[in-house]
XYZ file of C-alpha atoms in Angstrom:
603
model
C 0.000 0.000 0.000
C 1.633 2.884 -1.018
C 2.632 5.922 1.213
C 0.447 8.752 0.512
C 1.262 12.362 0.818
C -0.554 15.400 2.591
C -1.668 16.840 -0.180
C -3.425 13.704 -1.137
C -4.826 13.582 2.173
C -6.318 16.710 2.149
C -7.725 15.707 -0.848
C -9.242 12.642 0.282
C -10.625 14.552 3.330
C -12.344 17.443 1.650
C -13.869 15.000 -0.548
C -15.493 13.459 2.034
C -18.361 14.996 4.058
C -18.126 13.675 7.895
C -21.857 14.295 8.857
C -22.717 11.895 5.433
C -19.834 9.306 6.480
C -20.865 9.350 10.214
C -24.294 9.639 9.375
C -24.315 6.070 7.172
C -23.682 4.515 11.042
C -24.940 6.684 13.664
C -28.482 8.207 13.724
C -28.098 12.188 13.566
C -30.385 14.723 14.273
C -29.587 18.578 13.188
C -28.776 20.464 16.583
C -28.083 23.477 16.108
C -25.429 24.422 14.164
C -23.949 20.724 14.628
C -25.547 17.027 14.490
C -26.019 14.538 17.598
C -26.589 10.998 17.967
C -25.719 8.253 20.556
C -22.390 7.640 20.137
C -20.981 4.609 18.454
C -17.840 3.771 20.264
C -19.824 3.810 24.130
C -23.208 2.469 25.576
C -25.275 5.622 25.950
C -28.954 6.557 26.156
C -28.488 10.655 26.096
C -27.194 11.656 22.868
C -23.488 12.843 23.715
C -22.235 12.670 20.258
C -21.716 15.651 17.905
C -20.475 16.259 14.608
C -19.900 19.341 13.571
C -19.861 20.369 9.598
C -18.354 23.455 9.525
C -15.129 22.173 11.414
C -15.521 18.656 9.922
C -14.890 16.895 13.246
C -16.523 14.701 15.602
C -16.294 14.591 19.483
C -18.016 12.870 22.169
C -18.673 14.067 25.696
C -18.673 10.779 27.061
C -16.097 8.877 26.031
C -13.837 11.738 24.939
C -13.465 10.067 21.286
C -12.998 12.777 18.444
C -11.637 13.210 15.084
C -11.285 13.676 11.642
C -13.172 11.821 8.953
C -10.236 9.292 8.776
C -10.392 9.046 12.783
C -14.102 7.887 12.678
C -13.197 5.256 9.973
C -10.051 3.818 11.750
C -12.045 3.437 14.613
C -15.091 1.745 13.513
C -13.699 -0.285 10.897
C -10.475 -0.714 13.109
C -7.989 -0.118 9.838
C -4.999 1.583 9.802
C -4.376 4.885 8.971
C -3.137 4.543 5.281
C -6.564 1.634 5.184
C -8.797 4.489 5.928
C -6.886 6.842 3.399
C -7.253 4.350 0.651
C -11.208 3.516 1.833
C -11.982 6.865 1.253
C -10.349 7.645 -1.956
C -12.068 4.916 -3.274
C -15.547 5.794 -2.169
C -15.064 9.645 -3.487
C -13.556 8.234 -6.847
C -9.987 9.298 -6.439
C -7.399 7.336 -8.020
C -4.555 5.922 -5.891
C -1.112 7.440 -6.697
C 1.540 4.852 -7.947
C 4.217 3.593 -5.495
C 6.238 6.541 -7.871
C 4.040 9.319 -6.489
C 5.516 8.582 -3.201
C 6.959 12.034 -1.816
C 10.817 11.991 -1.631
C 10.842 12.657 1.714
C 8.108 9.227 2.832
C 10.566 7.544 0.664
C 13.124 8.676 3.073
C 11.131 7.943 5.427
C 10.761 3.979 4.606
C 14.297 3.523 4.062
C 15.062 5.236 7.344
C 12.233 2.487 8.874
C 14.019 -0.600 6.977
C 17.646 0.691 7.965
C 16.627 1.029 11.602
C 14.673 -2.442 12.071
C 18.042 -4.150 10.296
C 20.178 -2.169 13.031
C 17.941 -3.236 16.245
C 17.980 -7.331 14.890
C 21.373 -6.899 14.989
C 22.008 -4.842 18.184
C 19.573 -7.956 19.839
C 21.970 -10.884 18.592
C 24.946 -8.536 19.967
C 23.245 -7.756 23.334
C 22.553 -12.131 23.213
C 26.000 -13.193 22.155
C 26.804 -11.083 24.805
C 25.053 -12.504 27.459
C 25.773 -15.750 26.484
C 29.426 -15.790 25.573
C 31.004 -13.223 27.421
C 33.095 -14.013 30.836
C 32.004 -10.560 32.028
C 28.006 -11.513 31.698
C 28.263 -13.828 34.546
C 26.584 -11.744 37.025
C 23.651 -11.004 34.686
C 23.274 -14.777 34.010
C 22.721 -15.335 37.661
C 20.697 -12.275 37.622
C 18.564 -14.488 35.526
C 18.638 -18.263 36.999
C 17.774 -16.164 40.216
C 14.896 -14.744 38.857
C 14.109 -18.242 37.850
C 14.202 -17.755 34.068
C 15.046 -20.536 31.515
C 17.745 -20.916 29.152
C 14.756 -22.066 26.580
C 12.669 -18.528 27.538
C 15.939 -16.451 28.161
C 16.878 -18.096 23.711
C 12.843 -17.714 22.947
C 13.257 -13.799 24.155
C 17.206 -13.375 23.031
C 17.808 -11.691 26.381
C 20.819 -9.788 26.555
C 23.890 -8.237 28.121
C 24.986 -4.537 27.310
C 28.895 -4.824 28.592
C 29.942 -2.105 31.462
C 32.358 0.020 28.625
C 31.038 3.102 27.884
C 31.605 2.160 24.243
C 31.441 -1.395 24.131
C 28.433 -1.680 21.784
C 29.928 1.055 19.677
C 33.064 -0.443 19.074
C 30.822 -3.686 17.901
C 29.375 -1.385 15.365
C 32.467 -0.191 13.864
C 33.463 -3.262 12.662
C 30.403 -4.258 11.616
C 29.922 -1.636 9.677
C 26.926 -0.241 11.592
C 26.402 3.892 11.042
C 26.562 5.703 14.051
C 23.251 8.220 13.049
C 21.366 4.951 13.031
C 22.080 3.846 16.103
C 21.755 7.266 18.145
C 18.149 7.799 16.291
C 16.858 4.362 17.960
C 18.702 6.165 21.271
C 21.390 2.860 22.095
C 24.003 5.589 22.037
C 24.136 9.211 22.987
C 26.193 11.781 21.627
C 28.541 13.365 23.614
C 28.711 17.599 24.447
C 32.191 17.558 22.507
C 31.998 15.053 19.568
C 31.284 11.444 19.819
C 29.144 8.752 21.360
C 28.261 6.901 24.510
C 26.210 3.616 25.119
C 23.183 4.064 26.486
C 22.923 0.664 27.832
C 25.781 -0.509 30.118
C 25.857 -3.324 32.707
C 22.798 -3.990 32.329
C 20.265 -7.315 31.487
C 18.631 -6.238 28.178
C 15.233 -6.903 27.047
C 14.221 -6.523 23.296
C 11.019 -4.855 23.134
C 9.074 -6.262 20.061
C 5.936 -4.659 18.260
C 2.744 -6.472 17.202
C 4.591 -8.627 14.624
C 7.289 -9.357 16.706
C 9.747 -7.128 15.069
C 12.304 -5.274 17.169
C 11.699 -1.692 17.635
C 13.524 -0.892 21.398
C 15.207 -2.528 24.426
C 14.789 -2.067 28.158
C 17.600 -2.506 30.474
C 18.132 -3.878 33.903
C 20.892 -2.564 36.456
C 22.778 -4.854 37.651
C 23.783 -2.607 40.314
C 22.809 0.562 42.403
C 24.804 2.856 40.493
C 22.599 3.846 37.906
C 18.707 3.705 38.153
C 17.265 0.324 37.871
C 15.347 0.363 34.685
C 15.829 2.168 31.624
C 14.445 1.705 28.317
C 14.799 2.912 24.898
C 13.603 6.510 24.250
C 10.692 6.767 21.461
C 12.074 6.687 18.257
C 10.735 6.280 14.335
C 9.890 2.687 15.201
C 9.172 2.849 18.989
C 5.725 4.631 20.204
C 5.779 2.897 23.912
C 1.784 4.343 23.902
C 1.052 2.317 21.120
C 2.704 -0.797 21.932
C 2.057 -3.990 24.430
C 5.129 -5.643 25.608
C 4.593 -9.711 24.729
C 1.626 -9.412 22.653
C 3.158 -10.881 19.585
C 4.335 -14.103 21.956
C 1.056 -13.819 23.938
C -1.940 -13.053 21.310
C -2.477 -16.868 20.672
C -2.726 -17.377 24.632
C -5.418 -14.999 25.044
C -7.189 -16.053 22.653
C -7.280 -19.352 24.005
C -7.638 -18.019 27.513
C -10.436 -15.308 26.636
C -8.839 -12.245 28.562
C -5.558 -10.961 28.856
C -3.553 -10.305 32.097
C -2.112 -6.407 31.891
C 0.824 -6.668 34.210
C 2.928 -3.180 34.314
C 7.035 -4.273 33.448
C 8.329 -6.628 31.082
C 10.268 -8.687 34.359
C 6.479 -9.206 35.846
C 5.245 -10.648 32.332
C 8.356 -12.697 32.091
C 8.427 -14.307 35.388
C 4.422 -14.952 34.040
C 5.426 -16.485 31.237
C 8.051 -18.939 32.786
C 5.623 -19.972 35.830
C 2.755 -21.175 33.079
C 0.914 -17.920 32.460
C 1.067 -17.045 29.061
C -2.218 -14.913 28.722
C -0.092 -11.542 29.924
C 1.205 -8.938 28.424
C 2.925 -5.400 29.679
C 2.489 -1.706 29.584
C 6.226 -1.203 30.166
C 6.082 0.049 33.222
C 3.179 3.471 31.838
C -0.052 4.134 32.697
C -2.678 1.965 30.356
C -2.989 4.585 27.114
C -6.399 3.998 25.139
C -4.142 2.614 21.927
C -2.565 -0.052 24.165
C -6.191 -0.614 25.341
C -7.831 -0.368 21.583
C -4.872 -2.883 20.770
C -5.902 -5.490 23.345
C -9.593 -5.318 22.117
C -8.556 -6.580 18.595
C -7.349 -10.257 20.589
C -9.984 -10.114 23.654
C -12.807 -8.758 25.417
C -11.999 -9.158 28.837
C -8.655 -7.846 30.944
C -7.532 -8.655 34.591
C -5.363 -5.594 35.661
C -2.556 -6.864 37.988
C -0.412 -3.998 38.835
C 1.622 -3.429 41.966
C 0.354 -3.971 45.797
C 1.547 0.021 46.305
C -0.368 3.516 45.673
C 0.771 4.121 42.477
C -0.261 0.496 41.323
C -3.542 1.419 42.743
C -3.556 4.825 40.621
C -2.908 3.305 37.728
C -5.356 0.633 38.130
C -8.089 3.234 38.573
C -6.839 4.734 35.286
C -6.682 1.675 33.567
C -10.396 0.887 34.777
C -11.402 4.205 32.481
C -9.050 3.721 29.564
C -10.341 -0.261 29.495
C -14.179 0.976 29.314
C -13.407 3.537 26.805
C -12.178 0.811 24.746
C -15.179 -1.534 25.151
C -13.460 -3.785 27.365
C -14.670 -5.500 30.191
C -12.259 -4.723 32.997
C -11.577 -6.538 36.482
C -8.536 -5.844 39.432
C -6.585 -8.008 40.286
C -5.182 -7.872 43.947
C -1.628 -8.851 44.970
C -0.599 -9.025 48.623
C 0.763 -5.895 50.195
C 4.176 -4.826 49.031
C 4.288 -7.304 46.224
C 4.127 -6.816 42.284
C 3.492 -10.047 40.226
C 6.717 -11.530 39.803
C 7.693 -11.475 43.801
C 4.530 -13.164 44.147
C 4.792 -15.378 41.686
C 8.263 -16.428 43.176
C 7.215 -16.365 46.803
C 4.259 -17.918 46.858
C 3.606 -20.054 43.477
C 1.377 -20.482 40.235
C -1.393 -21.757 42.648
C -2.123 -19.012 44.785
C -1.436 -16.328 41.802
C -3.948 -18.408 39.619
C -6.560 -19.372 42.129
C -5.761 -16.034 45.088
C -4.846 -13.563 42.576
C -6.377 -13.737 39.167
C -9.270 -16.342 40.412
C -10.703 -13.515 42.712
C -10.098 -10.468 40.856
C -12.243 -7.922 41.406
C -15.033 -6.226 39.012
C -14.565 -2.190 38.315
C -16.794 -1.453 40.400
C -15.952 -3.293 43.194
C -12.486 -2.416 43.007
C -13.503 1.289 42.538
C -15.594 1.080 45.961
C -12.775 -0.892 48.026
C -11.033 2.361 47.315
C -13.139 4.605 48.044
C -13.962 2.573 51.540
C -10.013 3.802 51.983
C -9.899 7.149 51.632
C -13.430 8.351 53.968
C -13.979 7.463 57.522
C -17.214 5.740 57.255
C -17.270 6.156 61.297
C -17.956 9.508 61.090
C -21.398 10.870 59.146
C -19.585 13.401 57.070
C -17.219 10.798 55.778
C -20.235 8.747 55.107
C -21.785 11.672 53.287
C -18.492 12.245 51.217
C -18.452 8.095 50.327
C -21.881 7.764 49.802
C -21.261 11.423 46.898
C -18.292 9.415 45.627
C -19.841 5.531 45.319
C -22.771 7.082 43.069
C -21.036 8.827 41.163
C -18.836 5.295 40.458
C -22.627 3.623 40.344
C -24.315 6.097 38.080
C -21.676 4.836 35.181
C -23.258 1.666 35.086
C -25.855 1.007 31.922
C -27.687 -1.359 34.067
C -30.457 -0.291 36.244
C -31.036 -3.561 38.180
C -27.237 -3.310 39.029
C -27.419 0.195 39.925
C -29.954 -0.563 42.625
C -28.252 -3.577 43.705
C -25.143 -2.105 44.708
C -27.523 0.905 46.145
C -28.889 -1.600 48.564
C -25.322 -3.256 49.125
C -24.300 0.384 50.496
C -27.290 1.075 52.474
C -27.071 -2.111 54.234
C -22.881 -1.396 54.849
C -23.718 1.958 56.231
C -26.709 1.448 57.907
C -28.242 4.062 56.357
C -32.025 3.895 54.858
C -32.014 2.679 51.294
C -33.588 5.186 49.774
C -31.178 7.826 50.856
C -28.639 6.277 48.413
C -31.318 5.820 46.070
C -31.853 9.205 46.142
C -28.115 10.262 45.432
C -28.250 7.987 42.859
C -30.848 9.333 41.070
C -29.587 12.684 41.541
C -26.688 11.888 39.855
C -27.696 10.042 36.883
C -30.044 13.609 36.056
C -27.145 15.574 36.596
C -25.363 13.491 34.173
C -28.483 13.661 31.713
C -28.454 17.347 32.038
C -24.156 17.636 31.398
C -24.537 14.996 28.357
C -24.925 17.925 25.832
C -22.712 20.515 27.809
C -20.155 19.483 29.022
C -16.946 22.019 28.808
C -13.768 21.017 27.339
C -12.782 21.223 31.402
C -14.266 17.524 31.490
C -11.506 15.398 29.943
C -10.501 12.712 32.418
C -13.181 11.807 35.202
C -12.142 10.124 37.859
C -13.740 8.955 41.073
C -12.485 11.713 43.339
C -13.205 14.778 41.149
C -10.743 17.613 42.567
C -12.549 21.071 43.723
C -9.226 22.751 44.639
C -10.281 26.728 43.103
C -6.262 26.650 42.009
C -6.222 23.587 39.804
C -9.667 24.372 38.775
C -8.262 27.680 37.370
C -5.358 26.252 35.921
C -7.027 23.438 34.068
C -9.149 26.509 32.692
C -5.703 28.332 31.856
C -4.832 24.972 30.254
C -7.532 24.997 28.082
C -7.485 28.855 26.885
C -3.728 28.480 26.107
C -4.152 25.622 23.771
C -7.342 27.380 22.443
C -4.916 30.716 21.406
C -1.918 28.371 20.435
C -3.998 26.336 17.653
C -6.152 29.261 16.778
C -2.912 31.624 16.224
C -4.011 33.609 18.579
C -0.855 34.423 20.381
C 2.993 34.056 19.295
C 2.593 29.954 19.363
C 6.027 29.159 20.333
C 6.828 31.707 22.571
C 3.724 30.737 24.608
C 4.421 27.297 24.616
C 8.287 27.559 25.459
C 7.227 29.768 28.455
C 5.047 27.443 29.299
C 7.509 24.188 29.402
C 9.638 26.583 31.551
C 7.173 26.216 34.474
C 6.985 22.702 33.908
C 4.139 22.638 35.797
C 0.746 20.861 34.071
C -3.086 20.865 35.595
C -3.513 18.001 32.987
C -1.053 15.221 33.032
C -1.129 15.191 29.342
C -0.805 18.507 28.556
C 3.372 17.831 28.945
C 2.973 16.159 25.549
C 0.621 18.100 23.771
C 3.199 21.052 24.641
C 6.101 19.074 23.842
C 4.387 18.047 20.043
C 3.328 21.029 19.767
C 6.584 22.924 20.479
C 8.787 19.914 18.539
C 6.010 21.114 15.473
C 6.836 24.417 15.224
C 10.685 23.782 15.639
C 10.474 21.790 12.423
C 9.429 24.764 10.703
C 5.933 23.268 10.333
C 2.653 25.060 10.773
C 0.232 23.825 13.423
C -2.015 21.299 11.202
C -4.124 20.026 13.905
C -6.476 17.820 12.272
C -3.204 15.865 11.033
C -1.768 15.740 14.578
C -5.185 14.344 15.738
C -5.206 11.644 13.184
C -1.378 10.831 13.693
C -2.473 10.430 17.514
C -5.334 8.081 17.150
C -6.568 6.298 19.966
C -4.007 7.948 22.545
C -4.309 10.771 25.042
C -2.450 13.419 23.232
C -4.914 12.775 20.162
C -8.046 13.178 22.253
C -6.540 15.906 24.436
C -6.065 17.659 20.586
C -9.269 16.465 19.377
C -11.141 18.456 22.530
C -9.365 21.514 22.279
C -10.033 21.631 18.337
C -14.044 21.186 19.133
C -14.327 23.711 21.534
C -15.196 27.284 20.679
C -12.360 29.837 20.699
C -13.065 32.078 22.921
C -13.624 35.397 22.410
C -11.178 37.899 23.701
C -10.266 41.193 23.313
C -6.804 41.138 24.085
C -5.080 37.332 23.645
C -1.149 38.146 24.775
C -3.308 39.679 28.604
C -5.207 36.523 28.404
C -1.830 34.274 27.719
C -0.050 36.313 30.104
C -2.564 35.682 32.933
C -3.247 32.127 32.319
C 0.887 31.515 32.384
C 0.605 33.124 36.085
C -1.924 31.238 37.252
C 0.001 28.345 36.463
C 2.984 29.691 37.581
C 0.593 30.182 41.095
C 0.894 26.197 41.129
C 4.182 25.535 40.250
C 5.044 27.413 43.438
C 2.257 25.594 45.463
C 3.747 22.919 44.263
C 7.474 23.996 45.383
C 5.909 24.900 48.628
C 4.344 21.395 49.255
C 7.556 19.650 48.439
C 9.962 22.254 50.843
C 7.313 21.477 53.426
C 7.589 17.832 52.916
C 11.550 17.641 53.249
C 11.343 19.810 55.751
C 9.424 17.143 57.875
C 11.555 14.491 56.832
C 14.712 16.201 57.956
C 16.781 16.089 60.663
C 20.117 18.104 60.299
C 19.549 21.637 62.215
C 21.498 22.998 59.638
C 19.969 21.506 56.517
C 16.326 22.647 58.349
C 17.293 26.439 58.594
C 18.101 26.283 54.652
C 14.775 24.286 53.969
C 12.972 27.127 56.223
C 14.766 29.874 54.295
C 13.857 28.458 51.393
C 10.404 27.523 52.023
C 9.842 31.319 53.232
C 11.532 32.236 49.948
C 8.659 30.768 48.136
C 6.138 31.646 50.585
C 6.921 35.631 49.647
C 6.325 34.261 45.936
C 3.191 32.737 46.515
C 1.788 36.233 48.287
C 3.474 38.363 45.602
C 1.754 36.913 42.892
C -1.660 36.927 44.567
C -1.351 40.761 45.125
């Protein structure tokens, strides 16, 4: 299938009218200046689906699922990008180019591709020969018969060994003839501030990270001392999108098929001690938070998933994230709990195949009842105000659910748990699902990641708003794009998690030289974060401002407000945790420092 360029694209696109495409699925009804319907890629009853003609674009208020025309037919024909392309040029009558129309710089672009997949197969049989051959890998192969691995899983894998020299793997690729610019763009060396290289990888187990197909596209590493920071993997490169991709899926997709439901561990050492106990059906998110591509990935092998992340907070957090990312999808989702302090592979180890099949997976937990256990955590339910805040917080968990007769049931579970009448929950309930009727068709573009505990801090609040108006005037060319956005990474301070890499796209955009082409960004991102995060901004109205470089100016200091919060909460902390008298006076200095900051800026 040949590589098309953008003008062909844009071609393609303009030839194809979204409200008739979407409208050959989805029931639409004129609203406005726009058209609803129930959406197609979540269960709904309130229409929270909108297309808009004028901007040719799509968004739900739901799910958070927008686009372009080729968005809405990737995702409901789940085709590739260049499939959807070539769908739509057929159905408006456009010919396809010849492989010869192929812009000189996508041919680049596929030789680059070919060049770098040759370079990683042979950086994994260096990193193997390594680690089998060399005297100097002996501590790595114990590092591996400890952890109870193989020989026939470490050969299946082609584990590795990256040598402790600094240059060790470069040296390798001088005499083999390997270019150095290949190497450094999949980031297994770094270039020096004078001239030169550096491995990236040194003294360290190596893992070859392998796409859908089972191709080669990065490698983590594993310390094999406390010098340098335990893991470290590849950095993203041409071939390696760690958003997009599910470590062991290409080994594992037969598995859970077999199985019916995958098990989403979060590092590649969890899903390989897995493997090598009997568990085949897992796969890793290399160590991220669950993105809706990894999820949208899973769906194309299985319907069900058993999270098993860590027995610590942040395995918790990103179990409650993965709960919302796995619905989005159209999975069915359930939690897996390990014992405290454990992640899957210390169990696994400790304690055996048995008690992770039949303790751990066997009596994993549904959403919602994983949802609720944590909510039971954070509210003293011996009090009546932390009753009141649970009882706010369990419906609004509850009100998500399509099914009435389960809505109620868990209504009368809570009652009962509380001792509270039944109809007082009932009555929450209820409350909630009309406020959620109301919100279906207006929802602001504030309402991007809902999560049990919804924050009412008046600071974030305003910077998520300040968020929201920046992107507005950077896409709209509003304001002086870059120098917003470069004052903003300054801060380094983001109200939205993933605003850190729309800013970074954006910024990396502009640096190219390219104009902001945000319906192309928001197809490039499909099924990810970033792309939705885009795909909201681009839907909602611009606002309307007299004087955009005030307004960019005061939303930068109202996030500036929270970087020093932020500062102040972390001086605070130390400050607690310290002991020297000396090291507390500078803390104190330096927390009142930042406390003359905070004040200055509010005045």
């Amino acid at each position: 299938m040949p590589v098309f360029t953008d003008e062909f694209i844009e071609r393609v696109r303009n030839a194809n009218d979204i409200v008739e495409i979407i409208g050959q699925e989805v029931q639409l009804k004129r609203s406005g200046q726009n058209y609803i319907g129930l959406c197609p890629f979540h269960s709904e009853k309130t229409p929270s689906f909108s297309v808009s003609p004028d901007k040719q674009m799509y968004y739900c208020f739901g799910c958070h699922a927008g686009g372009t025309v080729f968005n809405f037919v990737m995702e409901t024909a789940k085709i590739s990008f260049p499939e959807a392309v070539r769908t739509l040029a057929m159905r408006a009558n456009i010919p396809l180019p010849e492989d010869a129309s192929i812009s000189p710089a996508d041919r680049a672009r596929q030789k680059e591709r070919q060049l770098l997949l040759r370079v990683t197969h042979w950086a994994t049989d260096f990193f193997h020969s390594q680690l089998r051959r060399s005297p100097i890998a002996r501590d790595a192969r114990a590092y591996l018969e400890n952890r109870g691995l193989t020989p026939a899983l470490i050969e299946a894998m082609k584990l590795g060994f990256a040598l402790p020299d600094w240059s060790g793997l470069i040296k390798a690729a001088q005499r083999n003839q390997i270019p150095m610019p290949a190497l450094a763009k999949l980031g297994l060396i770094i270039p020096r501030k004078q001239h030169g290289y550096y491995d990236r990888f040194r003294n360290r187990v190596i893992i070859p990270i392998a796409d859908e197909r089972g191709r080669v596209v990065a490698f983590g590493g594993r310390a094999l001392d406390d010098s340098q920071p335990k893991y470290l993997n590849s950095p993203e490169n041409p071939l390696f999108n760690k958003g997009r991709l599910l470590f062991g899926l290409h080994r594992a997709n037969t598995a859970i098929n077999r199985a019916g439901v995958a098990v989403l561990v979060e590092g590649y050492m969890d899903c390989l001690s897995a493997w090598q106990h009997g568990v085949e059906h897992v796969v890793a998110s290399l160590g991220t938070a669950l993105t809706l591509s990894q999820a949208r990935l899973l769906k194309r092998y299985t319907n069900q998933v058993i999270l098993c992340y860590d027995a610590d907070s942040a395995g918790m957090r990103a179990a409650l994230r993965g709960i919302d990312v796995s619905v989005q999808a159209g999975l069915q989702v359930k939690v897996a709990s390990l014992p405290a302090g454990e992640d899957p592979d210390d169990c696994l180890r400790r304690r055996g195949l048995d008690f992770f099949i039949d303790e751990v997976l066997g009596k994993a937990k549904s959403a919602v009842d994983y949802q609720l256990d944590m909510l039971r955590r954070e509210y003293p339910l011996n009090e009546p105000e932390g009753k009141a805040r649970f009882v706010t917080a369990a419906v609004t968990v509850l009100s998500r659910l399509n099914n009435e007769v389960a809505k109620n049931a868990y209504a009368q579970q809570l009652a009962r748990e509380l001792q509270v009448p039944e109809q007082a929950v009932l009555a929450e309930l209820a409350k909630q699902s009309r406020m959620g009727d109301k919100d279906g068709n207006s929802r602001n573009t504030r309402d991007m990641s809902p999560t049990i505990e919804l924050d009412q801090d008046p600071v974030l609040q305003g910077c998520q708003i300040a968020e929201d108006k920046l992107l507005s005037l950077v896409i709209n060319n509003l304001v002086e794009a870059e120098e917003v956005l470069l004052a903003w990474q300054e801060l380094d301070v983001y109200a939205y998690p993933v605003d850190r890499q729309v800013v970074k796209l954006l910024l990396n955009e502009l640096q190219k030289g390219k104009t902001l082409d945000i319906r192309r960004l928001i197809e490039q991102f499909e099924g990810e974060e970033v792309g939705q995060r885009l795909a909201q901004i681009a839907w909602a109205e611009s606002f309307e401002l007299d004087n955009p470089v005030v307004v960019a100016g005061d939303c930068l200091g109202k996030l500036k407000q929270l970087a020093i919060r932020q500062a102040i909460s972390e001086a605070e902390k130390r400050l607690r945790n310290e002991k020297d008298a000396v090291q507390r006076k500078l803390l104190l200095q330096e927390l009142q420092l930042l406390l003359e900051k905070q004040k200055g800026l509010r005045h």
